[in-house]
Amino acid sequence: MIATTKRHSMTTPTDRTIHVEREFDASRDRVWRAFTEPELAAQWWGRGNKLVIERDEVQRGGHWRYVEHSPDGQVNGFEGRYREVMPKDRISRTFEWDGMPGYTILETVEFFDTTDGRTRVVMTSLFFSAEERDGMLHSGMEGGMAESFAALDRLLGQSW
Amino acid sequence: MIATTKRHSMTTPTDRTIHVEREFDASRDRVWRAFTEPELAAQWWGRGNKLVIERDEVQRGGHWRYVEHSPDGQVNGFEGRYREVMPKDRISRTFEWDGMPGYTILETVEFFDTTDGRTRVVMTSLFFSAEERDGMLHSGMEGGMAESFAALDRLLGQSW
């Protein structure tokens, strides 16, 4: 494994979207579990920080709420609701950060097998406006996302 | 009062928005209270049906959840989160119906004094997509809204 050299791609196909692709050295089954089982998600979603999963009902209509605790004492809550859950294929859910309440994002995550037995994850975020999309782009989200993906690489390298 | 002849106007300024205007025979202070005090909102928001307000934290970041009980036994939940609350001027909050979870709408309600001492309410709904907007237009929302506004007329005609 050459996890340290892995990179995601990030593009902006429309003025209200962010499109991210990333491959992981694991089967689609394991990547799906890492995204949807709270005890696994808690180990990577918060970039290595402590993550408290207060609620995660992974089904259509279910609510989720994750709270990240940074080493410097910052607490950041995130929450939303599931719009669609197609096991191992696709999740669509809303996402908002407590710091910008009501600035809801529609996040879609798709999981694909690669020809060499790895998994490609494609994430699309849709915002209410171009201004809100740009605000997210300038928030440092790309670095935070890269940290989360690196933590997910480490988790997928473990046996569970 | 000629409440029975009052009409709202409904337009679609963009392919992702619905714009509604309606005047009420009451001061801005009373109309604001009818929108934001749970015991008052419960008397009109559900079109005259029983409305249980499970949660209504009218402040930035606060959550709301209303559940309407129709005479035929149907139960419909609605919920969201407050993005902005400027007392007597403006509320912006997200809105979603349990039947279409994750199909979030950003709803903005503005309150204006008319020159003759009444109140004009301007409501703008912003959808993630044109398809979602069109789905709402075809859902019978306009008739339901007119029923709610008529119930609000009746409430504003009472003393409280």
PDB file of C-alpha atoms in Angstrom:
ATOM      1  CA  MET A   1       0.000   0.000   0.000  1.00  0.00           C
ATOM      2  CA  ILE A   2       1.118   3.496  -0.809  1.00  0.00           C
ATOM      3  CA  ALA A   3      -1.484   5.329   1.187  1.00  0.00           C
ATOM      4  CA  THR A   4       0.632   8.392   1.769  1.00  0.00           C
ATOM      5  CA  THR A   5       0.751   9.228  -1.921  1.00  0.00           C
ATOM      6  CA  LYS A   6      -2.989   8.912  -2.541  1.00  0.00           C
ATOM      7  CA  ARG A   7      -4.831  11.983  -3.693  1.00  0.00           C
ATOM      8  CA  HIS A   8      -8.416  12.924  -4.221  1.00  0.00           C
ATOM      9  CA  SER A   9      -9.601  14.965  -7.185  1.00  0.00           C
ATOM     10  CA  MET A  10     -11.869  17.953  -6.557  1.00  0.00           C
ATOM     11  CA  THR A  11     -13.759  19.787  -9.297  1.00  0.00           C
ATOM     12  CA  THR A  12     -16.653  22.246  -9.573  1.00  0.00           C
ATOM     13  CA  PRO A  13     -18.872  21.049 -12.455  1.00  0.00           C
ATOM     14  CA  THR A  14     -21.494  23.764 -11.805  1.00  0.00           C
ATOM     15  CA  ASP A  15     -21.488  26.945  -9.717  1.00  0.00           C
ATOM     16  CA  ARG A  16     -23.501  25.198  -6.981  1.00  0.00           C
ATOM     17  CA  THR A  17     -21.623  21.910  -6.750  1.00  0.00           C
ATOM     18  CA  ILE A  18     -18.382  20.385  -5.509  1.00  0.00           C
ATOM     19  CA  HIS A  19     -17.387  17.013  -6.957  1.00  0.00           C
ATOM     20  CA  VAL A  20     -14.782  14.856  -5.213  1.00  0.00           C
ATOM     21  CA  GLU A  21     -13.357  11.486  -6.249  1.00  0.00           C
ATOM     22  CA  ARG A  22     -11.056   9.302  -4.204  1.00  0.00           C
ATOM     23  CA  GLU A  23      -9.950   5.665  -4.388  1.00  0.00           C
ATOM     24  CA  PHE A  24      -9.439   3.406  -1.412  1.00  0.00           C
ATOM     25  CA  ASP A  25      -7.438   0.160  -1.144  1.00  0.00           C
ATOM     26  CA  ALA A  26     -10.363  -1.895   0.090  1.00  0.00           C
ATOM     27  CA  SER A  27     -13.447  -3.699  -1.143  1.00  0.00           C
ATOM     28  CA  ARG A  28     -16.675  -1.828  -1.675  1.00  0.00           C
ATOM     29  CA  ASP A  29     -18.189  -3.799   1.177  1.00  0.00           C
ATOM     30  CA  ARG A  30     -15.566  -2.543   3.640  1.00  0.00           C
ATOM     31  CA  VAL A  31     -15.709   1.045   2.425  1.00  0.00           C
ATOM     32  CA  TRP A  32     -19.500   1.003   2.684  1.00  0.00           C
ATOM     33  CA  ARG A  33     -19.267  -0.278   6.256  1.00  0.00           C
ATOM     34  CA  ALA A  34     -16.717   2.409   7.159  1.00  0.00           C
ATOM     35  CA  PHE A  35     -19.133   5.085   5.942  1.00  0.00           C
ATOM     36  CA  THR A  36     -22.303   3.704   7.513  1.00  0.00           C
ATOM     37  CA  GLU A  37     -21.448   1.873  10.748  1.00  0.00           C
ATOM     38  CA  PRO A  38     -21.236   4.494  13.492  1.00  0.00           C
ATOM     39  CA  GLU A  39     -18.406   2.801  15.415  1.00  0.00           C
ATOM     40  CA  LEU A  40     -16.314   2.776  12.219  1.00  0.00           C
ATOM     41  CA  ALA A  41     -17.329   6.235  10.964  1.00  0.00           C
ATOM     42  CA  ALA A  42     -16.350   7.641  14.364  1.00  0.00           C
ATOM     43  CA  GLN A  43     -12.763   6.549  13.694  1.00  0.00           C
ATOM     44  CA  TRP A  44     -12.134   8.545  10.529  1.00  0.00           C
ATOM     45  CA  TRP A  45     -14.856  11.152   9.838  1.00  0.00           C
ATOM     46  CA  GLY A  46     -13.445  13.582  12.395  1.00  0.00           C
ATOM     47  CA  ARG A  47      -9.958  13.617  10.817  1.00  0.00           C
ATOM     48  CA  GLY A  48      -8.562  11.708  13.770  1.00  0.00           C
ATOM     49  CA  ASN A  49     -10.253  13.965  16.321  1.00  0.00           C
ATOM     50  CA  LYS A  50     -12.685  12.578  18.847  1.00  0.00           C
ATOM     51  CA  LEU A  51     -16.067  12.198  17.160  1.00  0.00           C
ATOM     52  CA  VAL A  52     -19.258  11.621  19.124  1.00  0.00           C
ATOM     53  CA  ILE A  53     -22.026  10.149  16.986  1.00  0.00           C
ATOM     54  CA  GLU A  54     -25.144  11.333  18.780  1.00  0.00           C
ATOM     55  CA  ARG A  55     -27.504   9.936  16.182  1.00  0.00           C
ATOM     56  CA  ASP A  56     -27.108   8.003  12.936  1.00  0.00           C
ATOM     57  CA  GLU A  57     -30.195   6.359  11.525  1.00  0.00           C
ATOM     58  CA  VAL A  58     -28.879   5.166   8.163  1.00  0.00           C
ATOM     59  CA  GLN A  59     -32.176   4.830   6.319  1.00  0.00           C
ATOM     60  CA  ARG A  60     -34.470   7.033   4.280  1.00  0.00           C
ATOM     61  CA  GLY A  61     -35.858   9.725   6.589  1.00  0.00           C
ATOM     62  CA  GLY A  62     -33.374   8.972   9.363  1.00  0.00           C
ATOM     63  CA  HIS A  63     -31.490  11.724  11.125  1.00  0.00           C
ATOM     64  CA  TRP A  64     -27.759  11.914  11.807  1.00  0.00           C
ATOM     65  CA  ARG A  65     -25.719  14.150  14.110  1.00  0.00           C
ATOM     66  CA  TYR A  66     -21.944  13.972  14.623  1.00  0.00           C
ATOM     67  CA  VAL A  67     -20.000  16.161  17.059  1.00  0.00           C
ATOM     68  CA  GLU A  68     -16.261  16.630  16.575  1.00  0.00           C
ATOM     69  CA  HIS A  69     -14.070  17.553  19.551  1.00  0.00           C
ATOM     70  CA  SER A  70     -10.726  19.112  18.578  1.00  0.00           C
ATOM     71  CA  PRO A  71      -7.660  18.851  20.829  1.00  0.00           C
ATOM     72  CA  ASP A  72      -7.814  22.638  21.383  1.00  0.00           C
ATOM     73  CA  GLY A  73     -11.289  22.304  22.918  1.00  0.00           C
ATOM     74  CA  GLN A  74     -13.330  23.339  19.897  1.00  0.00           C
ATOM     75  CA  VAL A  75     -16.631  21.531  19.487  1.00  0.00           C
ATOM     76  CA  ASN A  76     -18.276  21.365  16.060  1.00  0.00           C
ATOM     77  CA  GLY A  77     -21.615  19.730  15.434  1.00  0.00           C
ATOM     78  CA  PHE A  78     -22.843  18.515  12.056  1.00  0.00           C
ATOM     79  CA  GLU A  79     -26.237  17.077  11.247  1.00  0.00           C
ATOM     80  CA  GLY A  80     -28.817  16.289   8.617  1.00  0.00           C
ATOM     81  CA  ARG A  81     -31.259  13.732   7.341  1.00  0.00           C
ATOM     82  CA  TYR A  82     -31.063  10.794   4.956  1.00  0.00           C
ATOM     83  CA  ARG A  83     -32.831  11.229   1.640  1.00  0.00           C
ATOM     84  CA  GLU A  84     -31.815   7.929   0.059  1.00  0.00           C
ATOM     85  CA  VAL A  85     -29.823   4.893   1.211  1.00  0.00           C
ATOM     86  CA  MET A  86     -29.029   2.194  -1.374  1.00  0.00           C
ATOM     87  CA  PRO A  87     -26.719  -0.250   0.447  1.00  0.00           C
ATOM     88  CA  LYS A  88     -23.188  -0.409  -0.988  1.00  0.00           C
ATOM     89  CA  ASP A  89     -24.162   1.859  -3.893  1.00  0.00           C
ATOM     90  CA  ARG A  90     -25.317   5.260  -2.830  1.00  0.00           C
ATOM     91  CA  ILE A  91     -26.181   7.541   0.057  1.00  0.00           C
ATOM     92  CA  SER A  92     -27.854  10.913  -0.280  1.00  0.00           C
ATOM     93  CA  ARG A  93     -28.286  13.032   2.803  1.00  0.00           C
ATOM     94  CA  THR A  94     -28.417  16.634   3.895  1.00  0.00           C
ATOM     95  CA  PHE A  95     -25.536  18.174   5.780  1.00  0.00           C
ATOM     96  CA  GLU A  96     -25.241  21.306   7.856  1.00  0.00           C
ATOM     97  CA  TRP A  97     -22.675  22.654  10.291  1.00  0.00           C
ATOM     98  CA  ASP A  98     -23.944  24.176  13.560  1.00  0.00           C
ATOM     99  CA  GLY A  99     -21.848  27.269  12.826  1.00  0.00           C
ATOM    100  CA  MET A 100     -23.931  28.006   9.722  1.00  0.00           C
ATOM    101  CA  PRO A 101     -27.381  26.706  10.649  1.00  0.00           C
ATOM    102  CA  GLY A 102     -29.831  26.428   7.784  1.00  0.00           C
ATOM    103  CA  TYR A 103     -27.051  26.529   5.170  1.00  0.00           C
ATOM    104  CA  THR A 104     -28.037  23.040   4.136  1.00  0.00           C
ATOM    105  CA  ILE A 105     -26.021  21.032   1.621  1.00  0.00           C
ATOM    106  CA  LEU A 106     -27.271  17.962  -0.226  1.00  0.00           C
ATOM    107  CA  GLU A 107     -24.447  15.428  -0.154  1.00  0.00           C
ATOM    108  CA  THR A 108     -24.451  12.346  -2.377  1.00  0.00           C
ATOM    109  CA  VAL A 109     -21.856   9.590  -1.938  1.00  0.00           C
ATOM    110  CA  GLU A 110     -21.512   6.823  -4.527  1.00  0.00           C
ATOM    111  CA  PHE A 111     -19.394   3.689  -4.294  1.00  0.00           C
ATOM    112  CA  PHE A 112     -17.892   1.923  -7.325  1.00  0.00           C
ATOM    113  CA  ASP A 113     -15.692  -1.157  -7.801  1.00  0.00           C
ATOM    114  CA  THR A 114     -12.494  -0.451  -9.715  1.00  0.00           C
ATOM    115  CA  THR A 115     -11.198  -3.050 -12.164  1.00  0.00           C
ATOM    116  CA  ASP A 116      -8.310  -3.829  -9.803  1.00  0.00           C
ATOM    117  CA  GLY A 117     -10.492  -4.628  -6.784  1.00  0.00           C
ATOM    118  CA  ARG A 118     -10.343  -1.290  -5.031  1.00  0.00           C
ATOM    119  CA  THR A 119     -13.185   1.164  -4.430  1.00  0.00           C
ATOM    120  CA  ARG A 120     -13.821   4.555  -5.974  1.00  0.00           C
ATOM    121  CA  VAL A 121     -15.874   6.956  -3.860  1.00  0.00           C
ATOM    122  CA  VAL A 122     -17.581   9.839  -5.658  1.00  0.00           C
ATOM    123  CA  MET A 123     -19.000  12.620  -3.498  1.00  0.00           C
ATOM    124  CA  THR A 124     -21.157  15.415  -4.851  1.00  0.00           C
ATOM    125  CA  SER A 125     -22.232  18.372  -2.724  1.00  0.00           C
ATOM    126  CA  LEU A 126     -25.084  20.579  -3.940  1.00  0.00           C
ATOM    127  CA  PHE A 127     -25.590  24.006  -2.345  1.00  0.00           C
ATOM    128  CA  PHE A 128     -28.594  26.355  -2.381  1.00  0.00           C
ATOM    129  CA  SER A 129     -26.467  29.092  -4.020  1.00  0.00           C
ATOM    130  CA  ALA A 130     -23.105  29.735  -5.666  1.00  0.00           C
ATOM    131  CA  GLU A 131     -22.173  32.019  -2.752  1.00  0.00           C
ATOM    132  CA  GLU A 132     -22.712  29.183  -0.276  1.00  0.00           C
ATOM    133  CA  ARG A 133     -20.660  26.816  -2.438  1.00  0.00           C
ATOM    134  CA  ASP A 134     -17.833  29.362  -2.620  1.00  0.00           C
ATOM    135  CA  GLY A 135     -17.972  29.874   1.134  1.00  0.00           C
ATOM    136  CA  MET A 136     -17.391  26.149   1.620  1.00  0.00           C
ATOM    137  CA  LEU A 137     -14.508  26.127  -0.893  1.00  0.00           C
ATOM    138  CA  HIS A 138     -12.801  28.916   1.055  1.00  0.00           C
ATOM    139  CA  SER A 139     -13.398  27.324   4.462  1.00  0.00           C
ATOM    140  CA  GLY A 140     -10.474  24.936   4.320  1.00  0.00           C
ATOM    141  CA  MET A 141     -12.771  21.992   3.646  1.00  0.00           C
ATOM    142  CA  GLU A 142     -10.364  20.421   1.172  1.00  0.00           C
ATOM    143  CA  GLY A 143      -7.599  20.056   3.741  1.00  0.00           C
ATOM    144  CA  GLY A 144     -10.000  18.698   6.346  1.00  0.00           C
ATOM    145  CA  MET A 145     -11.377  16.226   3.832  1.00  0.00           C
ATOM    146  CA  ALA A 146      -7.876  15.032   2.928  1.00  0.00           C
ATOM    147  CA  GLU A 147      -7.193  14.439   6.629  1.00  0.00           C
ATOM    148  CA  SER A 148     -10.403  12.454   6.977  1.00  0.00           C
ATOM    149  CA  PHE A 149      -9.570  10.355   3.910  1.00  0.00           C
ATOM    150  CA  ALA A 150      -6.083   9.658   5.282  1.00  0.00           C
ATOM    151  CA  ALA A 151      -7.678   8.519   8.553  1.00  0.00           C
ATOM    152  CA  LEU A 152     -10.021   6.310   6.519  1.00  0.00           C
ATOM    153  CA  ASP A 153      -7.019   4.813   4.684  1.00  0.00           C
ATOM    154  CA  ARG A 154      -5.528   3.896   8.061  1.00  0.00           C
ATOM    155  CA  LEU A 155      -8.798   2.398   9.278  1.00  0.00           C
ATOM    156  CA  LEU A 156      -9.191   0.321   6.107  1.00  0.00           C
ATOM    157  CA  GLY A 157      -5.674  -0.993   6.645  1.00  0.00           C
ATOM    158  CA  GLN A 158      -6.716  -2.541   9.950  1.00  0.00           C
ATOM    159  CA  SER A 159      -8.582  -5.802  10.391  1.00  0.00           C
ATOM    160  CA  TRP A 160     -12.200  -5.635  11.596  1.00  0.00           C
TER     161      TRP A 160
ATOM    162  CA  MET B   1     -63.288  42.919   7.174  1.00  0.00           C
ATOM    163  CA  ILE B   2     -63.711  41.132   3.896  1.00  0.00           C
ATOM    164  CA  ALA B   3     -61.525  38.158   4.702  1.00  0.00           C
ATOM    165  CA  THR B   4     -63.328  35.804   2.395  1.00  0.00           C
ATOM    166  CA  THR B   5     -62.328  37.822  -0.657  1.00  0.00           C
ATOM    167  CA  LYS B   6     -58.638  38.085   0.199  1.00  0.00           C
ATOM    168  CA  ARG B   7     -56.209  36.480  -2.164  1.00  0.00           C
ATOM    169  CA  HIS B   8     -52.529  35.790  -2.150  1.00  0.00           C
ATOM    170  CA  SER B   9     -50.340  36.210  -5.214  1.00  0.00           C
ATOM    171  CA  MET B  10     -48.019  33.392  -6.200  1.00  0.00           C
ATOM    172  CA  THR B  11     -45.242  33.726  -8.783  1.00  0.00           C
ATOM    173  CA  THR B  12     -42.127  31.817  -9.847  1.00  0.00           C
ATOM    174  CA  PRO B  13     -39.357  34.405 -10.355  1.00  0.00           C
ATOM    175  CA  THR B  14     -36.715  31.728 -11.060  1.00  0.00           C
ATOM    176  CA  ASP B  15     -36.937  28.014 -11.825  1.00  0.00           C
ATOM    177  CA  ARG B  16     -35.971  27.159  -8.234  1.00  0.00           C
ATOM    178  CA  THR B  17     -38.206  29.587  -6.344  1.00  0.00           C
ATOM    179  CA  ILE B  18     -41.812  30.176  -5.371  1.00  0.00           C
ATOM    180  CA  HIS B  19     -42.757  33.702  -4.294  1.00  0.00           C
ATOM    181  CA  VAL B  20     -45.965  34.365  -2.370  1.00  0.00           C
ATOM    182  CA  GLU B  21     -47.428  37.660  -1.137  1.00  0.00           C
ATOM    183  CA  ARG B  22     -50.446  38.084   1.100  1.00  0.00           C
ATOM    184  CA  GLU B  23     -51.863  40.937   3.151  1.00  0.00           C
ATOM    185  CA  PHE B  24     -53.435  40.580   6.563  1.00  0.00           C
ATOM    186  CA  ASP B  25     -55.795  42.956   8.423  1.00  0.00           C
ATOM    187  CA  ALA B  26     -53.579  43.263  11.479  1.00  0.00           C
ATOM    188  CA  SER B  27     -50.512  45.071  12.727  1.00  0.00           C
ATOM    189  CA  ARG B  28     -47.059  43.720  11.970  1.00  0.00           C
ATOM    190  CA  ASP B  29     -46.623  43.019  15.671  1.00  0.00           C
ATOM    191  CA  ARG B  30     -49.655  40.728  15.753  1.00  0.00           C
ATOM    192  CA  VAL B  31     -48.775  38.964  12.508  1.00  0.00           C
ATOM    193  CA  TRP B  32     -45.233  38.374  13.772  1.00  0.00           C
ATOM    194  CA  ARG B  33     -46.591  36.872  16.977  1.00  0.00           C
ATOM    195  CA  ALA B  34     -48.970  34.615  15.043  1.00  0.00           C
ATOM    196  CA  PHE B  35     -46.002  33.245  13.074  1.00  0.00           C
ATOM    197  CA  THR B  36     -43.572  32.816  15.947  1.00  0.00           C
ATOM    198  CA  GLU B  37     -45.499  32.001  19.139  1.00  0.00           C
ATOM    199  CA  PRO B  38     -46.169  28.256  19.143  1.00  0.00           C
ATOM    200  CA  GLU B  39     -49.588  28.472  20.804  1.00  0.00           C
ATOM    201  CA  LEU B  40     -50.694  30.921  18.089  1.00  0.00           C
ATOM    202  CA  ALA B  41     -48.982  29.180  15.161  1.00  0.00           C
ATOM    203  CA  ALA B  42     -50.696  25.951  16.211  1.00  0.00           C
ATOM    204  CA  GLN B  43     -54.072  27.591  15.532  1.00  0.00           C
ATOM    205  CA  TRP B  44     -53.556  28.386  11.844  1.00  0.00           C
ATOM    206  CA  TRP B  45     -50.472  26.703  10.332  1.00  0.00           C
ATOM    207  CA  GLY B  46     -52.247  23.344  10.008  1.00  0.00           C
ATOM    208  CA  ARG B  47     -55.156  24.793   7.976  1.00  0.00           C
ATOM    209  CA  GLY B  48     -57.510  24.302  10.882  1.00  0.00           C
ATOM    210  CA  ASN B  49     -56.341  20.730  11.519  1.00  0.00           C
ATOM    211  CA  LYS B  50     -54.857  19.719  14.857  1.00  0.00           C
ATOM    212  CA  LEU B  51     -51.215  20.778  14.906  1.00  0.00           C
ATOM    213  CA  VAL B  52     -48.782  19.487  17.514  1.00  0.00           C
ATOM    214  CA  ILE B  53     -45.721  21.695  17.826  1.00  0.00           C
ATOM    215  CA  GLU B  54     -43.103  19.268  19.074  1.00  0.00           C
ATOM    216  CA  ARG B  55     -40.286  21.781  18.933  1.00  0.00           C
ATOM    217  CA  ASP B  56     -39.996  25.441  17.960  1.00  0.00           C
ATOM    218  CA  GLU B  57     -36.833  27.252  19.001  1.00  0.00           C
ATOM    219  CA  VAL B  58     -37.308  30.575  17.190  1.00  0.00           C
ATOM    220  CA  GLN B  59     -33.691  31.705  17.088  1.00  0.00           C
ATOM    221  CA  ARG B  60     -30.686  31.253  14.819  1.00  0.00           C
ATOM    222  CA  GLY B  61     -29.684  27.584  14.911  1.00  0.00           C
ATOM    223  CA  GLY B  62     -32.898  26.502  16.618  1.00  0.00           C
ATOM    224  CA  HIS B  63     -34.891  23.523  15.391  1.00  0.00           C
ATOM    225  CA  TRP B  64     -38.599  23.335  14.700  1.00  0.00           C
ATOM    226  CA  ARG B  65     -40.941  20.392  14.154  1.00  0.00           C
ATOM    227  CA  TYR B  66     -44.700  20.587  13.583  1.00  0.00           C
ATOM    228  CA  VAL B  67     -46.977  17.561  13.207  1.00  0.00           C
ATOM    229  CA  GLU B  68     -50.361  17.978  11.533  1.00  0.00           C
ATOM    230  CA  HIS B  69     -53.176  15.512  12.289  1.00  0.00           C
ATOM    231  CA  SER B  70     -55.913  15.448   9.643  1.00  0.00           C
ATOM    232  CA  PRO B  71     -59.488  14.431  10.483  1.00  0.00           C
ATOM    233  CA  ASP B  72     -59.074  11.312   8.296  1.00  0.00           C
ATOM    234  CA  GLY B  73     -56.231  10.108  10.512  1.00  0.00           C
ATOM    235  CA  GLN B  74     -53.319  11.200   8.339  1.00  0.00           C
ATOM    236  CA  VAL B  75     -50.246  12.419  10.221  1.00  0.00           C
ATOM    237  CA  ASN B  76     -47.764  14.699   8.476  1.00  0.00           C
ATOM    238  CA  GLY B  77     -44.574  15.927  10.097  1.00  0.00           C
ATOM    239  CA  PHE B  78     -42.618  18.988   8.991  1.00  0.00           C
ATOM    240  CA  GLU B  79     -39.313  20.196  10.371  1.00  0.00           C
ATOM    241  CA  GLY B  80     -36.228  22.270   9.840  1.00  0.00           C
ATOM    242  CA  ARG B  81     -33.837  24.718  11.405  1.00  0.00           C
ATOM    243  CA  TYR B  82     -33.709  28.484  11.780  1.00  0.00           C
ATOM    244  CA  ARG B  83     -31.051  30.230   9.721  1.00  0.00           C
ATOM    245  CA  GLU B  84     -31.956  33.800  10.648  1.00  0.00           C
ATOM    246  CA  VAL B  85     -34.515  35.446  12.940  1.00  0.00           C
ATOM    247  CA  MET B  86     -34.884  39.237  12.836  1.00  0.00           C
ATOM    248  CA  PRO B  87     -37.849  40.013  15.111  1.00  0.00           C
ATOM    249  CA  LYS B  88     -40.864  41.498  13.293  1.00  0.00           C
ATOM    250  CA  ASP B  89     -38.871  41.752  10.039  1.00  0.00           C
ATOM    251  CA  ARG B  90     -37.680  38.449   8.734  1.00  0.00           C
ATOM    252  CA  ILE B  91     -37.381  34.731   9.357  1.00  0.00           C
ATOM    253  CA  SER B  92     -35.309  32.356   7.272  1.00  0.00           C
ATOM    254  CA  ARG B  93     -35.508  28.660   8.023  1.00  0.00           C
ATOM    255  CA  THR B  94     -35.259  25.307   6.322  1.00  0.00           C
ATOM    256  CA  PHE B  95     -38.363  23.230   5.743  1.00  0.00           C
ATOM    257  CA  GLU B  96     -38.862  19.601   4.903  1.00  0.00           C
ATOM    258  CA  TRP B  97     -41.841  17.246   4.941  1.00  0.00           C
ATOM    259  CA  ASP B  98     -41.348  13.766   6.431  1.00  0.00           C
ATOM    260  CA  GLY B  99     -42.793  12.272   3.248  1.00  0.00           C
ATOM    261  CA  MET B 100     -39.869  13.658   1.215  1.00  0.00           C
ATOM    262  CA  PRO B 101     -36.975  13.571   3.697  1.00  0.00           C
ATOM    263  CA  GLY B 102     -33.881  15.447   2.604  1.00  0.00           C
ATOM    264  CA  TYR B 103     -35.795  17.462   0.021  1.00  0.00           C
ATOM    265  CA  THR B 104     -34.975  20.581   1.986  1.00  0.00           C
ATOM    266  CA  ILE B 105     -36.434  23.970   1.110  1.00  0.00           C
ATOM    267  CA  LEU B 106     -35.076  27.308   2.313  1.00  0.00           C
ATOM    268  CA  GLU B 107     -38.082  29.391   3.305  1.00  0.00           C
ATOM    269  CA  THR B 108     -37.823  33.135   3.930  1.00  0.00           C
ATOM    270  CA  VAL B 109     -40.734  35.112   5.392  1.00  0.00           C
ATOM    271  CA  GLU B 110     -40.661  38.916   5.463  1.00  0.00           C
ATOM    272  CA  PHE B 111     -43.121  41.238   7.182  1.00  0.00           C
ATOM    273  CA  PHE B 112     -43.910  44.764   5.941  1.00  0.00           C
ATOM    274  CA  ASP B 113     -46.243  47.544   7.110  1.00  0.00           C
ATOM    275  CA  THR B 114     -48.670  48.693   4.457  1.00  0.00           C
ATOM    276  CA  THR B 115     -49.541  52.400   4.247  1.00  0.00           C
ATOM    277  CA  ASP B 116     -53.034  51.664   5.555  1.00  0.00           C
ATOM    278  CA  GLY B 117     -51.871  49.929   8.747  1.00  0.00           C
ATOM    279  CA  ARG B 118     -52.103  46.334   7.592  1.00  0.00           C
ATOM    280  CA  THR B 119     -49.287  43.841   7.105  1.00  0.00           C
ATOM    281  CA  ARG B 120     -47.880  42.378   3.919  1.00  0.00           C
ATOM    282  CA  VAL B 121     -46.202  38.996   4.268  1.00  0.00           C
ATOM    283  CA  VAL B 122     -43.742  37.974   1.545  1.00  0.00           C
ATOM    284  CA  MET B 123     -42.675  34.319   1.481  1.00  0.00           C
ATOM    285  CA  THR B 124     -39.927  32.987  -0.752  1.00  0.00           C
ATOM    286  CA  SER B 125     -39.140  29.281  -1.047  1.00  0.00           C
ATOM    287  CA  LEU B 126     -35.836  28.214  -2.585  1.00  0.00           C
ATOM    288  CA  PHE B 127     -35.401  24.593  -3.726  1.00  0.00           C
ATOM    289  CA  PHE B 128     -32.266  22.584  -4.532  1.00  0.00           C
ATOM    290  CA  SER B 129     -33.518  21.999  -8.090  1.00  0.00           C
ATOM    291  CA  ALA B 130     -36.189  23.049 -10.577  1.00  0.00           C
ATOM    292  CA  GLU B 131     -37.622  19.519 -10.438  1.00  0.00           C
ATOM    293  CA  GLU B 132     -38.118  19.786  -6.676  1.00  0.00           C
ATOM    294  CA  ARG B 133     -39.762  23.183  -7.077  1.00  0.00           C
ATOM    295  CA  ASP B 134     -42.114  21.810  -9.727  1.00  0.00           C
ATOM    296  CA  GLY B 135     -42.946  18.844  -7.503  1.00  0.00           C
ATOM    297  CA  MET B 136     -44.080  21.262  -4.787  1.00  0.00           C
ATOM    298  CA  LEU B 137     -46.136  23.329  -7.259  1.00  0.00           C
ATOM    299  CA  HIS B 138     -47.981  20.184  -8.336  1.00  0.00           C
ATOM    300  CA  SER B 139     -48.532  18.926  -4.782  1.00  0.00           C
ATOM    301  CA  GLY B 140     -51.564  21.080  -4.070  1.00  0.00           C
ATOM    302  CA  MET B 141     -49.507  23.376  -1.841  1.00  0.00           C
ATOM    303  CA  GLU B 142     -51.315  26.481  -3.097  1.00  0.00           C
ATOM    304  CA  GLY B 143     -54.699  25.279  -1.888  1.00  0.00           C
ATOM    305  CA  GLY B 144     -53.284  24.208   1.458  1.00  0.00           C
ATOM    306  CA  MET B 145     -51.558  27.554   1.859  1.00  0.00           C
ATOM    307  CA  ALA B 146     -54.778  29.434   1.087  1.00  0.00           C
ATOM    308  CA  GLU B 147     -56.536  27.386   3.798  1.00  0.00           C
ATOM    309  CA  SER B 148     -53.797  28.227   6.288  1.00  0.00           C
ATOM    310  CA  PHE B 149     -53.978  31.929   5.426  1.00  0.00           C
ATOM    311  CA  ALA B 150     -57.769  31.879   5.871  1.00  0.00           C
ATOM    312  CA  ALA B 151     -57.267  30.260   9.289  1.00  0.00           C
ATOM    313  CA  LEU B 152     -54.734  32.987  10.089  1.00  0.00           C
ATOM    314  CA  ASP B 153     -57.268  35.663   9.047  1.00  0.00           C
ATOM    315  CA  ARG B 154     -59.719  34.164  11.535  1.00  0.00           C
ATOM    316  CA  LEU B 155     -57.097  34.050  14.293  1.00  0.00           C
ATOM    317  CA  LEU B 156     -56.085  37.670  13.682  1.00  0.00           C
ATOM    318  CA  GLY B 157     -59.765  38.659  13.970  1.00  0.00           C
ATOM    319  CA  GLN B 158     -59.843  37.372  17.557  1.00  0.00           C
ATOM    320  CA  SER B 159     -58.553  39.200  20.626  1.00  0.00           C
ATOM    321  CA  TRP B 160     -55.417  37.847  22.297  1.00  0.00           C
TER     322      TRP B 160
END
